[in-house]
Short mmCIF file of N, CA, C and O in Angstrom, two decimals:
data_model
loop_
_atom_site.label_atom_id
_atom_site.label_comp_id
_atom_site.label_asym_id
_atom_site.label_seq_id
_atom_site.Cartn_x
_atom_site.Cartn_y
_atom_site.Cartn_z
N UNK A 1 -28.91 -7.52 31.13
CA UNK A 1 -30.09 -6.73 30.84
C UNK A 1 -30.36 -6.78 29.34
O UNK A 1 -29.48 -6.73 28.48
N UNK A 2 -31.65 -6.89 29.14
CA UNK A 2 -31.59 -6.87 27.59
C UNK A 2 -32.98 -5.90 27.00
O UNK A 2 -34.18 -5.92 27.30
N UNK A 3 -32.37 -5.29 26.27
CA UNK A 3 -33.55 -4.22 25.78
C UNK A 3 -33.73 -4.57 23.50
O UNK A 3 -33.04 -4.84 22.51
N UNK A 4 -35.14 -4.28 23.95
CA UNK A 4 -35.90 -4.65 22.80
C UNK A 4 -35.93 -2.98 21.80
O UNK A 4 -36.27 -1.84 22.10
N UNK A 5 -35.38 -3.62 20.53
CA UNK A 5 -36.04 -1.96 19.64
C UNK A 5 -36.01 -2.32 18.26
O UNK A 5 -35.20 -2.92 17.54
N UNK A 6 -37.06 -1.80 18.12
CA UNK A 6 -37.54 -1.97 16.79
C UNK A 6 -37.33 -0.84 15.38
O UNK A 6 -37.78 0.23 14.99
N UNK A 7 -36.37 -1.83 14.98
CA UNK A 7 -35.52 -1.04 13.62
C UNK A 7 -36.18 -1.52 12.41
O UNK A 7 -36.06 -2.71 12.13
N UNK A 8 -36.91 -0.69 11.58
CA UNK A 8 -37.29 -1.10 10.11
C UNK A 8 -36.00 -1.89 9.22
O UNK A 8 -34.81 -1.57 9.29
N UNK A 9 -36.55 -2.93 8.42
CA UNK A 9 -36.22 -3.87 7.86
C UNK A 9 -34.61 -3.63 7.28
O UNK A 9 -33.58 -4.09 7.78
N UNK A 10 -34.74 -2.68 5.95
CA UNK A 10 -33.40 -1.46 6.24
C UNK A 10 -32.40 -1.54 6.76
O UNK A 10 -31.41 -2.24 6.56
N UNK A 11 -32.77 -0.45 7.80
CA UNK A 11 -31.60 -0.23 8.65
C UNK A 11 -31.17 -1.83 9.43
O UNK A 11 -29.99 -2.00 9.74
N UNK A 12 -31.96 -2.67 9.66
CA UNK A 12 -31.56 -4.42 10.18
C UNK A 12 -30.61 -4.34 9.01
O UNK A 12 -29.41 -4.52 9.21
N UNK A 13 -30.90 -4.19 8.24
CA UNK A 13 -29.86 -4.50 6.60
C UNK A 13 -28.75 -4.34 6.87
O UNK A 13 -27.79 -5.05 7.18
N UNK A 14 -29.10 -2.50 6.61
CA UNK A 14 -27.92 -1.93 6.75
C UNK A 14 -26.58 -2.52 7.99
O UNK A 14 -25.48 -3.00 7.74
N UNK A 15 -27.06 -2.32 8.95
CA UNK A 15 -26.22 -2.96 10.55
C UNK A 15 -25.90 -3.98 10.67
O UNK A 15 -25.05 -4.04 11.56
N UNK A 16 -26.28 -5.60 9.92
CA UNK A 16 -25.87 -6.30 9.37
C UNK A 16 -24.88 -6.76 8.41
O UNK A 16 -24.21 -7.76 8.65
N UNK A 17 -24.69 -5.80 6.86
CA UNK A 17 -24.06 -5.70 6.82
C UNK A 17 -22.62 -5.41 7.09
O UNK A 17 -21.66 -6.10 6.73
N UNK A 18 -22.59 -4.14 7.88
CA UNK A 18 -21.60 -3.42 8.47
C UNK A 18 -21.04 -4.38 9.30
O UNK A 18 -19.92 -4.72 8.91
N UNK A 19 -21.52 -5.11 10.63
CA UNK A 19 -21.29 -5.78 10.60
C UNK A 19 -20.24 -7.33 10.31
O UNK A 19 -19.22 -7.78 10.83
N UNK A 20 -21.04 -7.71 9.31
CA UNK A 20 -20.35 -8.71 8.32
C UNK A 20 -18.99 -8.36 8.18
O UNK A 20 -18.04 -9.10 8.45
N UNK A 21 -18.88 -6.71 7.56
CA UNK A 21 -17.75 -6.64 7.08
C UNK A 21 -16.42 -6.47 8.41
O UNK A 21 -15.33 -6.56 7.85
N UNK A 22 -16.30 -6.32 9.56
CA UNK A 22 -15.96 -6.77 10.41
C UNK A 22 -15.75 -7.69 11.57
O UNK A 22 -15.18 -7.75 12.66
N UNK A 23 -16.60 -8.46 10.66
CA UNK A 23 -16.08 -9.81 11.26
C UNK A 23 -17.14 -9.62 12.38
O UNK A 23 -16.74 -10.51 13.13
N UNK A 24 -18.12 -9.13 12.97
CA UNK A 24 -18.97 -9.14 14.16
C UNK A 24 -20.10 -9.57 13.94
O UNK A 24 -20.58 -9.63 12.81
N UNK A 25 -20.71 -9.95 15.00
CA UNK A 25 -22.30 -10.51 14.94
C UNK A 25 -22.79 -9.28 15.38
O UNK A 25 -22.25 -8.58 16.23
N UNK A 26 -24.41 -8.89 14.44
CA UNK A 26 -25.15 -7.80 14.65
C UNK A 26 -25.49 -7.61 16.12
O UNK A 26 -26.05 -6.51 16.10
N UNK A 27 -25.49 -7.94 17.14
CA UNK A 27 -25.18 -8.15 18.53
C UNK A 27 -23.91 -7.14 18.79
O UNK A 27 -23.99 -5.99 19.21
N UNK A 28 -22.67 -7.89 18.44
CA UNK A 28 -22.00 -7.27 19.00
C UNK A 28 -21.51 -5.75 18.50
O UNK A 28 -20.96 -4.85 19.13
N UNK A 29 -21.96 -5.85 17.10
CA UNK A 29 -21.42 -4.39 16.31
C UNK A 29 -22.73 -3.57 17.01
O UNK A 29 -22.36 -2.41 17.22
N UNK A 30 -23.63 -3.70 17.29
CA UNK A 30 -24.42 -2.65 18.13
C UNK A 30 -23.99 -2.37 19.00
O UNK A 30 -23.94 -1.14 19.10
N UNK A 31 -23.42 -3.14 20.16
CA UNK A 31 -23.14 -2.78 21.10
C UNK A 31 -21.64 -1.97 21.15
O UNK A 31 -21.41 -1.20 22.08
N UNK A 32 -20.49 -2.23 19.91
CA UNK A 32 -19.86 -1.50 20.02
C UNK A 32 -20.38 -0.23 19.54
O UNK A 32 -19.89 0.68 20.22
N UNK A 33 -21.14 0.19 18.67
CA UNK A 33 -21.85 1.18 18.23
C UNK A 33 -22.27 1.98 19.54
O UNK A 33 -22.17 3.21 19.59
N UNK A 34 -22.71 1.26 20.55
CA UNK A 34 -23.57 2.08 21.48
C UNK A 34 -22.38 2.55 22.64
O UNK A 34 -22.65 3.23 23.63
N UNK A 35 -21.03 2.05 22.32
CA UNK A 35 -20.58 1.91 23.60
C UNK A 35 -19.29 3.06 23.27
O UNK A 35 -18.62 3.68 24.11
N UNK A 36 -19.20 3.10 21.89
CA UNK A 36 -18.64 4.39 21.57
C UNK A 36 -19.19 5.64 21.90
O UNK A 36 -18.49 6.52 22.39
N UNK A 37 -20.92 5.83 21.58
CA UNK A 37 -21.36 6.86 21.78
C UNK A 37 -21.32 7.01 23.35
O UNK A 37 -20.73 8.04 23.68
N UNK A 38 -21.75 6.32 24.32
CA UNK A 38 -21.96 6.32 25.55
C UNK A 38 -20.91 6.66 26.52
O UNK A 38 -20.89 7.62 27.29
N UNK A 39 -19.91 5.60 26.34
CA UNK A 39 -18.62 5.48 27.18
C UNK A 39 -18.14 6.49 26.73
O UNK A 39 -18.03 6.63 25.51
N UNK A 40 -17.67 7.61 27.78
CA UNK A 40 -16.67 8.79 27.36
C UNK A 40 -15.16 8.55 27.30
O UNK A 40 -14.71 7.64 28.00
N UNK A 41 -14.30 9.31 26.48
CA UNK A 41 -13.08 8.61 26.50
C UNK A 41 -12.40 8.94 27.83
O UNK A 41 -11.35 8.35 28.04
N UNK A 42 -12.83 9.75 28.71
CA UNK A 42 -12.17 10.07 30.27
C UNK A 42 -12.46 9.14 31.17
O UNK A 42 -11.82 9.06 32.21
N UNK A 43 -13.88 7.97 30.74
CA UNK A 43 -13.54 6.63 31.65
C UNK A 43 -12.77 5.76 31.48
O UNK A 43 -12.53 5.00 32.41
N UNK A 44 -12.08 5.58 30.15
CA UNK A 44 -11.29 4.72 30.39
C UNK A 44 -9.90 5.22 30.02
O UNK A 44 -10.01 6.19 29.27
N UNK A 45 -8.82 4.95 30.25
CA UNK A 45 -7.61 5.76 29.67
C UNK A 45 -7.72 6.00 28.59
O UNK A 45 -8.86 5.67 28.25
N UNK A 46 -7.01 6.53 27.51
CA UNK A 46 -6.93 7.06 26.71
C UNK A 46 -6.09 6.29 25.54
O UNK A 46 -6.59 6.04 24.44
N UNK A 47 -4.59 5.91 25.95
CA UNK A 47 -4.11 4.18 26.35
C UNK A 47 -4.96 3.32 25.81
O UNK A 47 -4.83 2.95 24.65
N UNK A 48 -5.99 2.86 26.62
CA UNK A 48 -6.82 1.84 26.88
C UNK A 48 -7.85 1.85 25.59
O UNK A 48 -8.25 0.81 25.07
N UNK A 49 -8.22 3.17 25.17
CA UNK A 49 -9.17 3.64 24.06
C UNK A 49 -8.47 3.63 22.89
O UNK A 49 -9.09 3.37 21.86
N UNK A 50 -7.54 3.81 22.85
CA UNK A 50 -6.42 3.80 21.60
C UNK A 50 -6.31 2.29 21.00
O UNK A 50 -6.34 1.88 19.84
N UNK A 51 -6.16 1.53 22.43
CA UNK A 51 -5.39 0.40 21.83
C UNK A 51 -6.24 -0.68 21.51
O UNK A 51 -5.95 -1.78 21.02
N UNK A 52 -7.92 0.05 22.07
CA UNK A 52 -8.81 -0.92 21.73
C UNK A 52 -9.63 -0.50 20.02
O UNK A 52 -10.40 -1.19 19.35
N UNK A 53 -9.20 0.55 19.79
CA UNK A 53 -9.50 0.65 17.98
C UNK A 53 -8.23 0.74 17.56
O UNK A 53 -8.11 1.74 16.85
N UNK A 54 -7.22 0.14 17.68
CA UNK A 54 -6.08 -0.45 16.91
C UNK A 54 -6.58 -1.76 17.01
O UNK A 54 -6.75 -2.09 15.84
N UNK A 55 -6.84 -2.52 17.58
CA UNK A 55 -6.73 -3.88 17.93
C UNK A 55 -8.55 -4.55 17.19
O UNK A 55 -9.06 -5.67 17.25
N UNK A 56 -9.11 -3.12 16.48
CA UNK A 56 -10.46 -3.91 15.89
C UNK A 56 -9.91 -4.43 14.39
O UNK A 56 -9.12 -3.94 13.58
N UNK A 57 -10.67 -5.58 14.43
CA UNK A 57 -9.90 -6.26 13.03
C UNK A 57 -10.90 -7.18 12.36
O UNK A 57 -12.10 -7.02 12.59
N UNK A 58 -10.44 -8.21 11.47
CA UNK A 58 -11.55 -8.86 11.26
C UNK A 58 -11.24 -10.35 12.22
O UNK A 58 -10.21 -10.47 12.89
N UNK A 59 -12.13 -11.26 12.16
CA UNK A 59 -12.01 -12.39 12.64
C UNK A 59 -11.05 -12.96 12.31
O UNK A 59 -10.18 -12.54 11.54
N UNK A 60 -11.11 -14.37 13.06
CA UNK A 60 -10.06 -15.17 13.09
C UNK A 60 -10.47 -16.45 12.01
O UNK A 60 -9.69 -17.10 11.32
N UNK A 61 -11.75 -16.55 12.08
CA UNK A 61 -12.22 -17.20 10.84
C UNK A 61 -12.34 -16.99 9.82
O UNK A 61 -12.46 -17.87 8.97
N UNK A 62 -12.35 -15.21 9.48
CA UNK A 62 -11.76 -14.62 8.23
C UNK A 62 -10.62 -14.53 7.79
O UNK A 62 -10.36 -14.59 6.59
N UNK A 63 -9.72 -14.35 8.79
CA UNK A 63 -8.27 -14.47 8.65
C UNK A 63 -8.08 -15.78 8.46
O UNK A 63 -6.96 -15.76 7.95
N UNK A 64 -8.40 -16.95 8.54
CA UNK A 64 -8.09 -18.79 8.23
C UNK A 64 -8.69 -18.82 6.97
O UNK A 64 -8.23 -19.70 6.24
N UNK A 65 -9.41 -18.26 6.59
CA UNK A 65 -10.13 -18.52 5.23
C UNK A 65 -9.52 -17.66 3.83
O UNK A 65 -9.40 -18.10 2.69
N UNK A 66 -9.09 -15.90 4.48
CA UNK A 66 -8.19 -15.32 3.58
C UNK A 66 -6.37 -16.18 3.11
O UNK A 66 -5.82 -16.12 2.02
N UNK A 67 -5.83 -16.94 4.45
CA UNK A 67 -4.81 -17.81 4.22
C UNK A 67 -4.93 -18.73 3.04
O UNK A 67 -4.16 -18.75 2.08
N UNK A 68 -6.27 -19.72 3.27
CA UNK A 68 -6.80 -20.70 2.85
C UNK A 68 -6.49 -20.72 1.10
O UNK A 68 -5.71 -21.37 0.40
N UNK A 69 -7.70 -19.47 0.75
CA UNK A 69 -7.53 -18.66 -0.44
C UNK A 69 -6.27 -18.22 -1.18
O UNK A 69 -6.01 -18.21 -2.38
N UNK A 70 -5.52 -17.84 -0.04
CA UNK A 70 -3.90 -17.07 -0.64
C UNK A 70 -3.77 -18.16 -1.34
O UNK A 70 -4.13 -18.24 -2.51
N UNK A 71 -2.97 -19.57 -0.35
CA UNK A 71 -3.02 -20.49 -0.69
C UNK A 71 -3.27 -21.22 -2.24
O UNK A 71 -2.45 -21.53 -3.10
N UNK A 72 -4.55 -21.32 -2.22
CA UNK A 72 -4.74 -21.89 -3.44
C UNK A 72 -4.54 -20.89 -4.31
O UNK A 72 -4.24 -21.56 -5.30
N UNK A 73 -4.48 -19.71 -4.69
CA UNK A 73 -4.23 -19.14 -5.24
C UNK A 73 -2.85 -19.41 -5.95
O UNK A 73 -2.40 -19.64 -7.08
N UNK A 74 -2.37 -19.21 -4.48
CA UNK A 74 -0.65 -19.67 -5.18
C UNK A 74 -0.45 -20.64 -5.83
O UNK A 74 0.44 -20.62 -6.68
N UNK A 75 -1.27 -21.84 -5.61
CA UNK A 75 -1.58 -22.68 -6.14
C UNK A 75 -1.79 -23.14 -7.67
O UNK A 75 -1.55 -24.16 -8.32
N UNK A 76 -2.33 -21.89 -7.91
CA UNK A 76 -2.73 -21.73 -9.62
C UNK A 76 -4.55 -22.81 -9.09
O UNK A 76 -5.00 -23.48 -10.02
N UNK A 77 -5.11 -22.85 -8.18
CA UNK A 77 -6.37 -24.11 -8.28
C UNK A 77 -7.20 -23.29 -7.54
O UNK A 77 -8.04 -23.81 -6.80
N UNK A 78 -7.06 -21.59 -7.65
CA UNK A 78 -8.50 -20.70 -7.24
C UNK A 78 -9.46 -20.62 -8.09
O UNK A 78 -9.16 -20.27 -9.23
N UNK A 79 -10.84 -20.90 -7.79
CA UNK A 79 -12.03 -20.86 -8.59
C UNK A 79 -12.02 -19.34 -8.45
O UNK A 79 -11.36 -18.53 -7.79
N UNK A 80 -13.39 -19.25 -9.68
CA UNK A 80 -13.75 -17.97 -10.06
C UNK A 80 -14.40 -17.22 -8.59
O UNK A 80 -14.19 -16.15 -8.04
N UNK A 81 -15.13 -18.19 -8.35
CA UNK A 81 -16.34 -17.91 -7.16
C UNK A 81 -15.14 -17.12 -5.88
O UNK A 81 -15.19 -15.96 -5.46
N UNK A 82 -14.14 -18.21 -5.52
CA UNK A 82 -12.88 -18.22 -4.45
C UNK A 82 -12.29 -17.12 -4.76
O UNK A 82 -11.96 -16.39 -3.83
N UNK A 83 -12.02 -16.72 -6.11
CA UNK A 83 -11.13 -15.41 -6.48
C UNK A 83 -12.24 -14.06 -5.94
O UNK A 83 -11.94 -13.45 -4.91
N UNK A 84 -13.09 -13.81 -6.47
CA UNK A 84 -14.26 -13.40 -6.04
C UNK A 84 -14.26 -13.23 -4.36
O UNK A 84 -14.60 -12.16 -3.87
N UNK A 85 -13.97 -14.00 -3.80
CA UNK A 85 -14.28 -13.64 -2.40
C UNK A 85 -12.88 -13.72 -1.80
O UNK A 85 -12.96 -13.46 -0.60
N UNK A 86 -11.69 -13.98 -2.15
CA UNK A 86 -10.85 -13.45 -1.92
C UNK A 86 -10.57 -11.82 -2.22
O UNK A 86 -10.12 -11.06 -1.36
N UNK A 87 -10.85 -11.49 -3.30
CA UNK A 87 -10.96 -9.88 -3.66
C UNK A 87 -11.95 -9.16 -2.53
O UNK A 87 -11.75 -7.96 -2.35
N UNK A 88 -12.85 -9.68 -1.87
CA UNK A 88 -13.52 -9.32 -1.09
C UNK A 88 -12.69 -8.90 0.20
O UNK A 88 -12.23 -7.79 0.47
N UNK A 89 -12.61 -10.65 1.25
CA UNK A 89 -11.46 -10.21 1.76
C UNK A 89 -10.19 -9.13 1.86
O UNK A 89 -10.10 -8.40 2.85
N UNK A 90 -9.30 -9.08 0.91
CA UNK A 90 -8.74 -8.36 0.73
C UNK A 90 -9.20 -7.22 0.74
O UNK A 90 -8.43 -6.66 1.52
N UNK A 91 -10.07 -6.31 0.36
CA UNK A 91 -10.71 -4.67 0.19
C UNK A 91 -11.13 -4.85 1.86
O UNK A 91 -10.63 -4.10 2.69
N UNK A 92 -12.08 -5.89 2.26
CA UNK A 92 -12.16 -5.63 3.77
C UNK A 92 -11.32 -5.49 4.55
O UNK A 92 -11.54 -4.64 5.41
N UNK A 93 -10.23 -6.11 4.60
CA UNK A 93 -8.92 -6.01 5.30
C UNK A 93 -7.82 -4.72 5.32
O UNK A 93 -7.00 -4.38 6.16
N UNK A 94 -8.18 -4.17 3.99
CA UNK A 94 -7.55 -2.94 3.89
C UNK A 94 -8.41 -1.94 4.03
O UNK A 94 -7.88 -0.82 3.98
N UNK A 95 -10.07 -1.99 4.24
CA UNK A 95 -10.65 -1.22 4.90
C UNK A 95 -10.06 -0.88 6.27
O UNK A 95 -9.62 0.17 6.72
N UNK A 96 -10.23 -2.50 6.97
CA UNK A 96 -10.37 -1.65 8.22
C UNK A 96 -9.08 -1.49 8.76
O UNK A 96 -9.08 -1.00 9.89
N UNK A 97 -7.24 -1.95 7.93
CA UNK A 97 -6.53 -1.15 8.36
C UNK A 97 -6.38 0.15 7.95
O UNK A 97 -5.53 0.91 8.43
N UNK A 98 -7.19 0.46 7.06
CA UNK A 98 -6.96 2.33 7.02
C UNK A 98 -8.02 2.60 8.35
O UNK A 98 -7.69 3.16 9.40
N UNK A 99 -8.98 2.21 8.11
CA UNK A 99 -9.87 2.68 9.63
C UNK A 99 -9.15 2.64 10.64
O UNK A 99 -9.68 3.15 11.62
N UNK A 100 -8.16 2.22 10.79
CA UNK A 100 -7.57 1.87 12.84
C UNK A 100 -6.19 2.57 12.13
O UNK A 100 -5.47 2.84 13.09
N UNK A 101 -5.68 2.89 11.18
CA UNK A 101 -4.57 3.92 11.08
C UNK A 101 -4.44 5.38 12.03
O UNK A 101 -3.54 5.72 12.80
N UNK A 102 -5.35 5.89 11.73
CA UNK A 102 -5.26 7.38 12.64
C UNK A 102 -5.10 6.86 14.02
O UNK A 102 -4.51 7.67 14.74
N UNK A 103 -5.48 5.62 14.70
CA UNK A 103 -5.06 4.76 16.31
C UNK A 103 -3.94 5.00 16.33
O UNK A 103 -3.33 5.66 17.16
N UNK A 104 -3.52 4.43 15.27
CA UNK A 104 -1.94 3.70 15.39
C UNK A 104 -1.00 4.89 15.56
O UNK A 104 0.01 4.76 16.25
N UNK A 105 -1.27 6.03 14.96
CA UNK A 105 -0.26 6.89 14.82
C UNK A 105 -0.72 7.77 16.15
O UNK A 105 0.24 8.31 16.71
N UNK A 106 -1.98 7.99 16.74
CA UNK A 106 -2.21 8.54 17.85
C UNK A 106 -1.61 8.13 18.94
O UNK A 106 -0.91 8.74 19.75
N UNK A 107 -1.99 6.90 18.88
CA UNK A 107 -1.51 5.84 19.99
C UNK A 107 0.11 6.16 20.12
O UNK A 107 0.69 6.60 21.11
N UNK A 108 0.68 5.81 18.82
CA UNK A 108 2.54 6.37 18.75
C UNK A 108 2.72 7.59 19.31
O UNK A 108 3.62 7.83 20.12
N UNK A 109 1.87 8.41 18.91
CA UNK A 109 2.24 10.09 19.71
C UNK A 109 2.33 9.82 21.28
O UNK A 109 3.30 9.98 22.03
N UNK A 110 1.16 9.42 21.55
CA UNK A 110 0.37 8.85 23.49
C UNK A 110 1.87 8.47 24.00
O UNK A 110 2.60 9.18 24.70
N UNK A 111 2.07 7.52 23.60
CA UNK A 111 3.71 6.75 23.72
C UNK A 111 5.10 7.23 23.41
O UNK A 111 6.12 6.64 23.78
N UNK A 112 5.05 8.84 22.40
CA UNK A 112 5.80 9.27 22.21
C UNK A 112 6.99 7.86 21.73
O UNK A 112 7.93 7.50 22.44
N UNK A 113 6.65 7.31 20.47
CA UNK A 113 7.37 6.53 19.68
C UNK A 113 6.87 6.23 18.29
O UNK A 113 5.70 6.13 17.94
N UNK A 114 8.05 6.07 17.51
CA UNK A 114 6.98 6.28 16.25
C UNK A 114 5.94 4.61 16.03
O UNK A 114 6.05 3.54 16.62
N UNK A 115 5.25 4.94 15.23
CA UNK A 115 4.14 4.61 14.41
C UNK A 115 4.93 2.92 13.89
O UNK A 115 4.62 1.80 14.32
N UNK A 116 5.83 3.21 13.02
CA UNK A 116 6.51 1.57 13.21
C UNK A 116 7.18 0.68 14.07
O UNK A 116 7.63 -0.45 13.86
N UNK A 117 7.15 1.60 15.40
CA UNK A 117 7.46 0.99 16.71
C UNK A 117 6.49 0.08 17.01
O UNK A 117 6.56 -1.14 17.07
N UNK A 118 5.72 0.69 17.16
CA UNK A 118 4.56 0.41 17.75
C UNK A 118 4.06 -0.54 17.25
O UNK A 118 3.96 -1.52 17.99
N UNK A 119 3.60 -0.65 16.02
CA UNK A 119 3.55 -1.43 15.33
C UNK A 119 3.95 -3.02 15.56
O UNK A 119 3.20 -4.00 15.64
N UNK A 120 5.40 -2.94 15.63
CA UNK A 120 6.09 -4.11 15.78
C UNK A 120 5.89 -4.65 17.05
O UNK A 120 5.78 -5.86 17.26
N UNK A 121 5.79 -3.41 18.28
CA UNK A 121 5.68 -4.05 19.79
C UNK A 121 4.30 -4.50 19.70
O UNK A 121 4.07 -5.33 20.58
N UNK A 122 2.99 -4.19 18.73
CA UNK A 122 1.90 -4.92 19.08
C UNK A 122 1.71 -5.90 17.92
O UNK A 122 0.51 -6.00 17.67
N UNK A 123 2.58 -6.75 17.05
CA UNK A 123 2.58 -7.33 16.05
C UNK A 123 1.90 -7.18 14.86
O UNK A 123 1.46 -8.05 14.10
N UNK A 124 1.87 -5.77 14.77
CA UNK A 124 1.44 -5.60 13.31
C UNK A 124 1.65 -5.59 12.61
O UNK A 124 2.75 -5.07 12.80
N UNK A 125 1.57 -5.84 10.77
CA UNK A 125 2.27 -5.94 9.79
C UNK A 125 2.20 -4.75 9.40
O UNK A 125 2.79 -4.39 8.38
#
């Protein structure tokens, strides 16, 4: 089903951005947008709701490109531009693990185990 709505120029901006910075296409960050407000947390477990905002992250093409960067970095052969958007990377990445922190430790309570358990059983650093 697909529904049409018309957002001033702006807010397209704005949601775009946001977006970006998680790694989603303005497509799909709406729809998680809409599906938070909509979906109550009593339809799906609780479990299930936990482990799906622990598990939001950035891409996998952001994550190959933050490597990429480390990389040359270590290298001593990072451009200005590369340093630049590695610093980017990095602040995004530690955005959104503080964002999915309060999960992680909820989720540990849910499970009654701590927080670096958990962690490790779902491979997190």
């Amino acid at each position: 089903m697909s529904i049409n709505i018309d957002l001033d120029p702006p807010m397209v901006r704005r949601l775009r951005e946001k977006a970006e910075q998680i790694g989603k296409t303005l497509d799909e960050y709406i729809l998680d947008l809409l599906q938070k407000e909509v979906v109550k947390e009593d339809e799906m477990s609780r479990e299930e709701f936990l482990l799906q905002q622990v598990n939001l992250g950035i891409s996998s093409e952001k994550w190959e490109r933050y490597y990429t960067l480390i990389e040359s970095r270590d290298k001593e052969s990072l451009s200005e531009a590369e340093h630049e958007e590695l610093l980017q990377l990095s602040d995004e990445i530690e955005r959104r693990n503080a964002e999915r922190l309060p999960y992680i430790f909820e989720l540990a309570r849910y499970k009654s185990i701590s927080p670096e358990q958990l962690m490790a059983d779902l491979g997190l650093q």
